[in-house]
CSV table of C-alpha atoms in Angstrom, one decimal:
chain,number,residue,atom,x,y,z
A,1,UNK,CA,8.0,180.3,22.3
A,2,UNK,CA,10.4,182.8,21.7
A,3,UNK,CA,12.8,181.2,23.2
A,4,UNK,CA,12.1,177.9,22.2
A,5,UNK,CA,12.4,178.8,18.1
A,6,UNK,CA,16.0,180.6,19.3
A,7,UNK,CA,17.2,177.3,20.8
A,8,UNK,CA,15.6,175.8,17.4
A,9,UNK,CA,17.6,177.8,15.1
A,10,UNK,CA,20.8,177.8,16.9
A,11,UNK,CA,21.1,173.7,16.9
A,12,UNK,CA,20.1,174.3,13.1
A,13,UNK,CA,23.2,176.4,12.7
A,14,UNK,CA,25.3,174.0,14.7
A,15,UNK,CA,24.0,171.2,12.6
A,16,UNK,CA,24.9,172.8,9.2
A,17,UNK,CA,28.6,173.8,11.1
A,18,UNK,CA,29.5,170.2,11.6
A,19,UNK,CA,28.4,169.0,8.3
A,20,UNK,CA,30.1,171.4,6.6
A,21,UNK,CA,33.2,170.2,8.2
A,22,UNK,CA,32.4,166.9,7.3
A,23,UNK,CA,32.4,167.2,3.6
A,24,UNK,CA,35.7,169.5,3.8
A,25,UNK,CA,37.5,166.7,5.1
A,26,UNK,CA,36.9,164.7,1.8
A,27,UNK,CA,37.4,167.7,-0.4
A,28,UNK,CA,41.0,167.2,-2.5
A,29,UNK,CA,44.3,168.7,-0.8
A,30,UNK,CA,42.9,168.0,2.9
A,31,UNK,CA,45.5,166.6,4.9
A,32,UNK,CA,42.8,163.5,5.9
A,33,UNK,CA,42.1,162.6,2.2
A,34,UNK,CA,46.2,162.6,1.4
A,35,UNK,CA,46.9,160.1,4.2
A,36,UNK,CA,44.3,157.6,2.2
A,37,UNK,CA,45.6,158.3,-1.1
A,38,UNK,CA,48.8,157.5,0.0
A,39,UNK,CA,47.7,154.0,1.1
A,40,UNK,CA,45.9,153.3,-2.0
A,41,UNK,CA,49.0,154.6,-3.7
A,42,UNK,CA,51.5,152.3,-1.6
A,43,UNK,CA,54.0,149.6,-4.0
A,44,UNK,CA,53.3,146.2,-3.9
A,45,UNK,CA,56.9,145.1,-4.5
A,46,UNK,CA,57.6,140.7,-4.5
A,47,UNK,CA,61.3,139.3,-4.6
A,48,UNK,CA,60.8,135.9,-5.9
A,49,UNK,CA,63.4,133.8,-5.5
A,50,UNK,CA,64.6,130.3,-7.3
A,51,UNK,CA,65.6,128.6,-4.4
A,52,UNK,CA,65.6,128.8,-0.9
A,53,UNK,CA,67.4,131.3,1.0
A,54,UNK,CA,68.8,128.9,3.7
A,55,UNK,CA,72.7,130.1,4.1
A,56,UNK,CA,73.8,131.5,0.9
A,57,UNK,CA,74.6,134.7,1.7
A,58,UNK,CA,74.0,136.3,-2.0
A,59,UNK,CA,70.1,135.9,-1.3
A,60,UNK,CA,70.7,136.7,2.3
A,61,UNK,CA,71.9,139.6,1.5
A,62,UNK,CA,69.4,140.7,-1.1
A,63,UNK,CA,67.0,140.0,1.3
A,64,UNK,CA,67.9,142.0,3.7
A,65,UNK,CA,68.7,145.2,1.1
A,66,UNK,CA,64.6,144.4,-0.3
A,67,UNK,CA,63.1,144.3,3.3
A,68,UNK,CA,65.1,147.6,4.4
A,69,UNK,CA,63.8,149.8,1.3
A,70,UNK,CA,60.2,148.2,2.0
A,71,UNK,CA,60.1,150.0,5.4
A,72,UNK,CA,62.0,153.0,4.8
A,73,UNK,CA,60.2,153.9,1.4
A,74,UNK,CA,57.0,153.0,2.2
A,75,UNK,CA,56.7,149.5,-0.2
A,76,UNK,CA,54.6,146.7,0.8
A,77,UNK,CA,57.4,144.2,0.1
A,78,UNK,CA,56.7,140.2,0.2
A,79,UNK,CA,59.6,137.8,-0.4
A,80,UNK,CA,58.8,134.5,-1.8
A,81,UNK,CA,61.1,131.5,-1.9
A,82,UNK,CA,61.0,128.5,-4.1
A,83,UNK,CA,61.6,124.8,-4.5
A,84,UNK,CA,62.7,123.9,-7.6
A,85,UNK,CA,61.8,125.4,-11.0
A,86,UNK,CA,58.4,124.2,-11.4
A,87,UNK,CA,57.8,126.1,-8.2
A,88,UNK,CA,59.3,129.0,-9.2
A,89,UNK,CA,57.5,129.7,-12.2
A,90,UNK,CA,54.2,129.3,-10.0
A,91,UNK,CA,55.3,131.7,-8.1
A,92,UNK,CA,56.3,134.3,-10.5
A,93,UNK,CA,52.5,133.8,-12.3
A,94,UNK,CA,51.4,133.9,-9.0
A,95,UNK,CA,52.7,137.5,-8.1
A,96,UNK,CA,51.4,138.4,-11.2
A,97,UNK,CA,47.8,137.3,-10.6
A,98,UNK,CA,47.8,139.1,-6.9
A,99,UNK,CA,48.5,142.2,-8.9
A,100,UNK,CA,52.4,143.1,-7.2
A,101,UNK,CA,53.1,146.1,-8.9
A,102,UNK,CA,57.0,145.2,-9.6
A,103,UNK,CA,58.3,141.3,-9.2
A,104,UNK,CA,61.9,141.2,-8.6
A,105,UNK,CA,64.1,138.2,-9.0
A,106,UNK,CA,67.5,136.9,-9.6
A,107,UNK,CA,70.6,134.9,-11.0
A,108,UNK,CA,70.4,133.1,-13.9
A,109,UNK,CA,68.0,130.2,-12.8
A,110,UNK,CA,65.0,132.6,-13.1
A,111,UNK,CA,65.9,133.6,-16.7
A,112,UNK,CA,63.7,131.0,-18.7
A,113,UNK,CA,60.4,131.4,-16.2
A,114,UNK,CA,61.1,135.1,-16.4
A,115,UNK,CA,61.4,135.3,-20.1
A,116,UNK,CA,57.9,133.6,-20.1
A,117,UNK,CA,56.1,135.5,-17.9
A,118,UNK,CA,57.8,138.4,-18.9
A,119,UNK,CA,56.3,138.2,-22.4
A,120,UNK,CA,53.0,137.0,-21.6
A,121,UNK,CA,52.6,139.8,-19.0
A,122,UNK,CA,53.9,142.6,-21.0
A,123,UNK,CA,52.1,145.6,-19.0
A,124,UNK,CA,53.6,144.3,-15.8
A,125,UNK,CA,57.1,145.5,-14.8
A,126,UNK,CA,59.8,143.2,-14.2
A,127,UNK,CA,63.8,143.4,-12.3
A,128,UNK,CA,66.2,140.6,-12.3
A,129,UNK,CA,69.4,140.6,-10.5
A,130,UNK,CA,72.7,139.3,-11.4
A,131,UNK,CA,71.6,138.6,-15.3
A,132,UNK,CA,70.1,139.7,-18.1
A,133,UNK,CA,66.6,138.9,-19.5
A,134,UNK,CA,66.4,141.5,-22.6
A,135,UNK,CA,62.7,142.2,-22.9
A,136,UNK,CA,61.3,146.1,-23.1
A,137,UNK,CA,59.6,145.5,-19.1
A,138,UNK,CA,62.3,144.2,-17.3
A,139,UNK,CA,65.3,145.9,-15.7
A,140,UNK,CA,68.4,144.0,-15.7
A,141,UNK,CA,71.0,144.3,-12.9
A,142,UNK,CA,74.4,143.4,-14.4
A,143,UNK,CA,77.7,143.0,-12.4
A,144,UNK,CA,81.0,143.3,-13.2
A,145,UNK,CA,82.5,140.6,-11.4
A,146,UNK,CA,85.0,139.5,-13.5
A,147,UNK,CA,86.9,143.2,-12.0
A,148,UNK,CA,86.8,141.8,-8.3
A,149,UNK,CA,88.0,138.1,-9.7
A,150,UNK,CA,91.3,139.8,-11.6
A,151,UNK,CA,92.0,141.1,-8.0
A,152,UNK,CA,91.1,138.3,-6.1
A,153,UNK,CA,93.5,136.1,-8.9
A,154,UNK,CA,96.5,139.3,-8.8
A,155,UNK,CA,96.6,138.8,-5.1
A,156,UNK,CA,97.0,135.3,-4.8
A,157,UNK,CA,99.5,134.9,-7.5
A,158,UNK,CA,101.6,137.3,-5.7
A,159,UNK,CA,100.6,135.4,-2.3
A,160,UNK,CA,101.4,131.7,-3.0
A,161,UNK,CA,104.2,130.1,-2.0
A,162,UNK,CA,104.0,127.0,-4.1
A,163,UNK,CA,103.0,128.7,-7.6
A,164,UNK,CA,99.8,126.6,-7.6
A,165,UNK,CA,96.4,127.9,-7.0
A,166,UNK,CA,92.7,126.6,-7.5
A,167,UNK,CA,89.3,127.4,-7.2
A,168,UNK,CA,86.3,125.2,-6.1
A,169,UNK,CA,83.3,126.4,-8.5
A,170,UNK,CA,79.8,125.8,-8.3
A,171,UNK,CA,78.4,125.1,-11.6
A,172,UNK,CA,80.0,124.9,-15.6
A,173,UNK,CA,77.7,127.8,-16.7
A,174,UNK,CA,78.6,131.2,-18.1
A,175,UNK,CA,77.9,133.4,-15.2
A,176,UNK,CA,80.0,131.9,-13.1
A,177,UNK,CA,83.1,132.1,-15.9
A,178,UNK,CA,83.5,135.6,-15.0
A,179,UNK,CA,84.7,134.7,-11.9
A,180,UNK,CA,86.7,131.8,-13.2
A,181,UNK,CA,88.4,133.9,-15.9
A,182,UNK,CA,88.6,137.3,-14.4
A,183,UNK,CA,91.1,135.5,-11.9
A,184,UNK,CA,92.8,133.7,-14.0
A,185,UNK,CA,93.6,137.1,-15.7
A,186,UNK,CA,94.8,138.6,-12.6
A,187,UNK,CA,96.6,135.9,-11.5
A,188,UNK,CA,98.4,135.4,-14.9
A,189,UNK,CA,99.5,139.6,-14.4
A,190,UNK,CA,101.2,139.0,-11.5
A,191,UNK,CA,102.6,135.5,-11.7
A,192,UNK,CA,102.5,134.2,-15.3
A,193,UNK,CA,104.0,130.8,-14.3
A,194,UNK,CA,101.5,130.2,-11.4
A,195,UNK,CA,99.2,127.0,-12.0
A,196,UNK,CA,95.6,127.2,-12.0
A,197,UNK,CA,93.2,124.5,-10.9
A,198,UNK,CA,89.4,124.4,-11.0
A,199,UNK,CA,86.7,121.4,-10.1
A,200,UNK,CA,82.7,121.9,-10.6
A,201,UNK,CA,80.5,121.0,-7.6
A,202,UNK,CA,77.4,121.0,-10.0
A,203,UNK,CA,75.4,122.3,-7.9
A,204,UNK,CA,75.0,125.7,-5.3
A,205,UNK,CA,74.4,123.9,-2.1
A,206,UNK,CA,76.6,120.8,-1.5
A,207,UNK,CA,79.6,121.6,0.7
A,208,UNK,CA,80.1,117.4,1.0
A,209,UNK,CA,81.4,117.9,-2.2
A,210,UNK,CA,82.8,121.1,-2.0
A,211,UNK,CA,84.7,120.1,0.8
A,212,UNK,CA,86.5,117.0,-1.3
A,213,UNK,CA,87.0,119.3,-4.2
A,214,UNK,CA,89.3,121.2,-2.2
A,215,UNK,CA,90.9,118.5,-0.2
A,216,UNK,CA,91.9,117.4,-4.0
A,217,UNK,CA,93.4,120.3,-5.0
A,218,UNK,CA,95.3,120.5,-2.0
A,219,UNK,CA,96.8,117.1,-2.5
A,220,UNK,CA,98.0,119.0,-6.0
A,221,UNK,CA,100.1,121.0,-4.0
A,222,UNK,CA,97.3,124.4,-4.0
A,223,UNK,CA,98.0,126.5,-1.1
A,224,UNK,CA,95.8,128.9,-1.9
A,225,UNK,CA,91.7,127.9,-3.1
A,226,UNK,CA,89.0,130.2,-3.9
A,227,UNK,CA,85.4,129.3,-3.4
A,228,UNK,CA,83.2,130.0,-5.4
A,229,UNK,CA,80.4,127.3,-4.8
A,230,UNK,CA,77.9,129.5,-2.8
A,231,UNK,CA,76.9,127.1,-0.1
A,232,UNK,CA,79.8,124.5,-1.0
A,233,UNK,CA,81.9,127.1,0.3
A,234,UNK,CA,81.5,126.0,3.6
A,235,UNK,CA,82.9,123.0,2.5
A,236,UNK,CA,86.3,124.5,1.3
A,237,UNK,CA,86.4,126.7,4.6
A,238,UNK,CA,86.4,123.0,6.2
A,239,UNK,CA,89.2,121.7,4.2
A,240,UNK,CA,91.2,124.7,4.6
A,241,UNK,CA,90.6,124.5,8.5
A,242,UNK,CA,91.7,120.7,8.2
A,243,UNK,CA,94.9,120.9,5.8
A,244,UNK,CA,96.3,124.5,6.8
A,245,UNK,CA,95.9,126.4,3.3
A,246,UNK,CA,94.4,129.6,2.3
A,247,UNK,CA,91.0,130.6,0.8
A,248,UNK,CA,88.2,132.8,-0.1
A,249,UNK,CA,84.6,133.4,0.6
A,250,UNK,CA,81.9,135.3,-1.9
A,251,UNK,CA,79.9,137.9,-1.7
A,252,UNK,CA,80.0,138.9,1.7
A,253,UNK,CA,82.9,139.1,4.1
A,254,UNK,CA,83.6,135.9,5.6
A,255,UNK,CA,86.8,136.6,6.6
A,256,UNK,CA,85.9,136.4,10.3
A,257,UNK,CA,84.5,133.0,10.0
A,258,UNK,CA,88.1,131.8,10.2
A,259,UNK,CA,90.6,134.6,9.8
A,260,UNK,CA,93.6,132.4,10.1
A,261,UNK,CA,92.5,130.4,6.7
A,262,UNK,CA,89.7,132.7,5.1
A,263,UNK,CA,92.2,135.4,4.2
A,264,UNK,CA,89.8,137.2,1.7
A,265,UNK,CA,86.3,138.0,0.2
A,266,UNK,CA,85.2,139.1,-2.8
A,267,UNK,CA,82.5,141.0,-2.4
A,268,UNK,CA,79.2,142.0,-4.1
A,269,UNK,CA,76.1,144.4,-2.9
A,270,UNK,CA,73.4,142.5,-3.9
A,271,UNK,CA,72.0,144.4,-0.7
A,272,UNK,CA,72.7,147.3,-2.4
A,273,UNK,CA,70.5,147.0,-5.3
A,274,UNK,CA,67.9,145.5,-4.4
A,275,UNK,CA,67.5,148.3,-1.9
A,276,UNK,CA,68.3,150.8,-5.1
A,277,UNK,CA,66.1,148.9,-7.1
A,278,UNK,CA,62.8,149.1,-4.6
A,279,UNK,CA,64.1,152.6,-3.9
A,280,UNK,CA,63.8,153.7,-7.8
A,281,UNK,CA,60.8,151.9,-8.4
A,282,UNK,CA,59.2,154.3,-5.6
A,283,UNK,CA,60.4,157.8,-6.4
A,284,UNK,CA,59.8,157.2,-10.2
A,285,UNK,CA,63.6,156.9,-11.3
A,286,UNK,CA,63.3,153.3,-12.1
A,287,UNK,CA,64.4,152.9,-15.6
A,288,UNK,CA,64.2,149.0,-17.9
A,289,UNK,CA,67.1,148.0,-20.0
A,290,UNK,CA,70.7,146.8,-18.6
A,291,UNK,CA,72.4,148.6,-15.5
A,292,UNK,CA,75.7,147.5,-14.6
A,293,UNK,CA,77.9,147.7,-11.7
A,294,UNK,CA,81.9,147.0,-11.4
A,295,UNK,CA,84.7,148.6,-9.9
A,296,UNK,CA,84.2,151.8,-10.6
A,297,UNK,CA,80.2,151.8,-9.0
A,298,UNK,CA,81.4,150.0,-5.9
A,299,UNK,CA,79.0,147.0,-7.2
A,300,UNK,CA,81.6,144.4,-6.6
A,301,UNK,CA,84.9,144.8,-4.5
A,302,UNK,CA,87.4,142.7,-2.6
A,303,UNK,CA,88.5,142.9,1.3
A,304,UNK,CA,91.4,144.7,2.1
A,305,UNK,CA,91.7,145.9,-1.2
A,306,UNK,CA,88.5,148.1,-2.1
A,307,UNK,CA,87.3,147.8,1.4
A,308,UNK,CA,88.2,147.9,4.9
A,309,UNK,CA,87.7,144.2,7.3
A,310,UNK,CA,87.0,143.9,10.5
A,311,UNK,CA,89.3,140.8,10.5
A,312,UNK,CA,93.1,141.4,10.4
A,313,UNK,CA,95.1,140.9,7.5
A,314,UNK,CA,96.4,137.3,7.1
A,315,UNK,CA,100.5,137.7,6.7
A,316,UNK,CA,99.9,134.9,3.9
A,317,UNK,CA,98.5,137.9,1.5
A,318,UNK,CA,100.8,140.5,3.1
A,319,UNK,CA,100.2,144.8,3.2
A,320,UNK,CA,103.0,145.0,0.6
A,321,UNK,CA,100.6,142.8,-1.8
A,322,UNK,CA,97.6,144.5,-1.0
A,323,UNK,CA,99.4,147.9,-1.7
A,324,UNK,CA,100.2,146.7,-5.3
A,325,UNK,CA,96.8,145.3,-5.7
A,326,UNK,CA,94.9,148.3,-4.6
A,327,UNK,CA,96.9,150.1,-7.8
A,328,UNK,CA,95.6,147.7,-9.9
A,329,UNK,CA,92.1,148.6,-8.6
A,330,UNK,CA,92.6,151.8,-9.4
A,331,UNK,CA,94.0,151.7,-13.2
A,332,UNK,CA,90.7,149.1,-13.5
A,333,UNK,CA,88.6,152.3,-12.5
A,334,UNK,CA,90.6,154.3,-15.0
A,335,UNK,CA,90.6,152.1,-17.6
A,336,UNK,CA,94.1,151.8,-17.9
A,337,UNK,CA,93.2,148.1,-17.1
A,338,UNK,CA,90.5,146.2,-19.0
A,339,UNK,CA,88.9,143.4,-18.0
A,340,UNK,CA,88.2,140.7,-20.7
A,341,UNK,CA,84.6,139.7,-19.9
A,342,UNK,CA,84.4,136.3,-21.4
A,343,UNK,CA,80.9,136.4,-21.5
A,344,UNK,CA,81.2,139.4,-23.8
A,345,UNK,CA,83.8,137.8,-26.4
């Protein structure tokens, strides 16, 4: 009996051991307990976008900046693409209704369905890229891209050969004229006499009509045309191939596409903020209100001239061109230089 009330006893003790282990394990501080607060506590993130990714390589690129900050921060990230406006709006409401804790989005086509939302939602937080919705829960990611056009326009006025330049443009809206004016400005500071062409696709994704745009302007005697029709890009990349003249990709460098005609890119990291946007949003930093990037930020830039290419340099632009230009970079960063932003005037 003895031993039979020992054996008792001792599984009692071993018993009240293991339970007492148990409940530490859900006690605060415990290593176990931290790992599920952290998943509870993990960001819902959503980039919404206003169209379709397909091979514009401004939301390619924001993708790809999102998607990396998801994994190495820790964000549950979703991107969402869209139709057409009516679409896009669904979208945003829906994001809203799922409960993401930020909704990102972008460019000005999300600015009317975002300044709904925005307001009707206004304990939800809010990020738009490359405009400005003013509204206290949303954080506005401004660029300065009129400083990468000035170079982009000083270069090629030094550049031509025939004193005639264009620029095939996606849309008449007022974003896109600081691209548009910026270059005319830096054109106009190193060739004053240089002509200036520009046609309107009228839309983002047509190169068909791109593509004719810049076969027009070539018949004007342009030997140098920017694009700056997102996906009708393509189209003047085409033309250029075809006629033998000089142009320009956006956003990304495209230079090695076709080095021999696509002799620059003006570039700007929308990789770059999304990734500091999902970044902030996690560690607490992430601030509403206007935050802008130019020059001086390395926000927007141009090849050869801010940064290095893997493509080599076309003798059209020349080193002796880029030298001058890279000073002009320089007294932008300074100030010495000011960039009218016609959007600001």
């Amino acid at each position: 009996m003895k031993k039979v009330f020992a054996l008792a006893v001792s599984l009692f003790l071993m018993v009240a051991i293991v339970a007492a282990c148990g409940s530490n394990k859900n006690e605060p501080g415990n290593a176990a307990n931290n790992g599920a607060g952290d998943k509870a506590d993990k960001k819902k993130i959503a980039l919404v976008l206003p169209e379709k990714i397909g091979v514009n390589k401004f939301f390619v690129l924001m993708d790809e900046g999102f998607k990396k900050a998801g994994a190495e921060f820790g964000a549950e990230v979703k991107t969402i693409e869209s139709t057409d406006p009516a679409g896009f709006e669904q979208n945003l409401r829906a994001t809203v209704a799922e409960d993401y804790d930020l909704i990102i989005t972008a460019t000005f086509q999300a600015e009317d369905a975002l300044k709904k939302v925005a307001a009707e939602n206004p304990d939800k937080s809010f990020a738009v890229i490359d405009t400005v919705v003013d509204l206290p829960n949303v954080r506005s990611v401004n660029f300065r891209e009129h400083e990468a056009s000035y170079l982009m326009g000083a270069l090629a006025g030094l550049a031509t050969k025939t004193n005639i330049v264009g620029a095939v443009v996606a849309m008449d809206a007022p974003l896109l004229s600081k691209y548009t004016s910026g270059f005319e400005q830096g054109l106009k500071s190193t060739n004053p006499d240089a002509q200036f062409l520009i046609n309107y696709v009228g839309s983002f994704t047509d190169p068909v009509k791109g593509k004719e745009l810049a076969l027009l302007q070539q018949s004007k005697g342009a030997d140098f045309i920017a694009g700056m029709a997102a996906v009708g890009d393509n189209g003047v990349f085409d033309a250029a191939k075809e006629k033998g003249f000089f142009t320009s990709g956006q956003d990304t460098d495209r230079t090695d596409e076709d080095p021999e005609h696509i002799v620059l890119s003006q570039l700007k990291g929308t990789d770059a903020v999304a990734y500091e946007t999902v970044k902030s949003f996690v560690d607490g930093s992430f601030a509403f209100g206007v935050a802008d990037y130019g020059l001086k930020e390395d926000g927007v830039g141009l090849t050869f001239v801010t940064r290095d290419s893997k493509s080599t340099l076309s003798p059209f632009i020349g080193q002796e061109n880029v030298d001058k230009v890279k000073a002009i970079a320089e007294d932008i960063k300074s100030g010495k230089i000011v960039v009218v932003n016609p959007l600001a005037q």
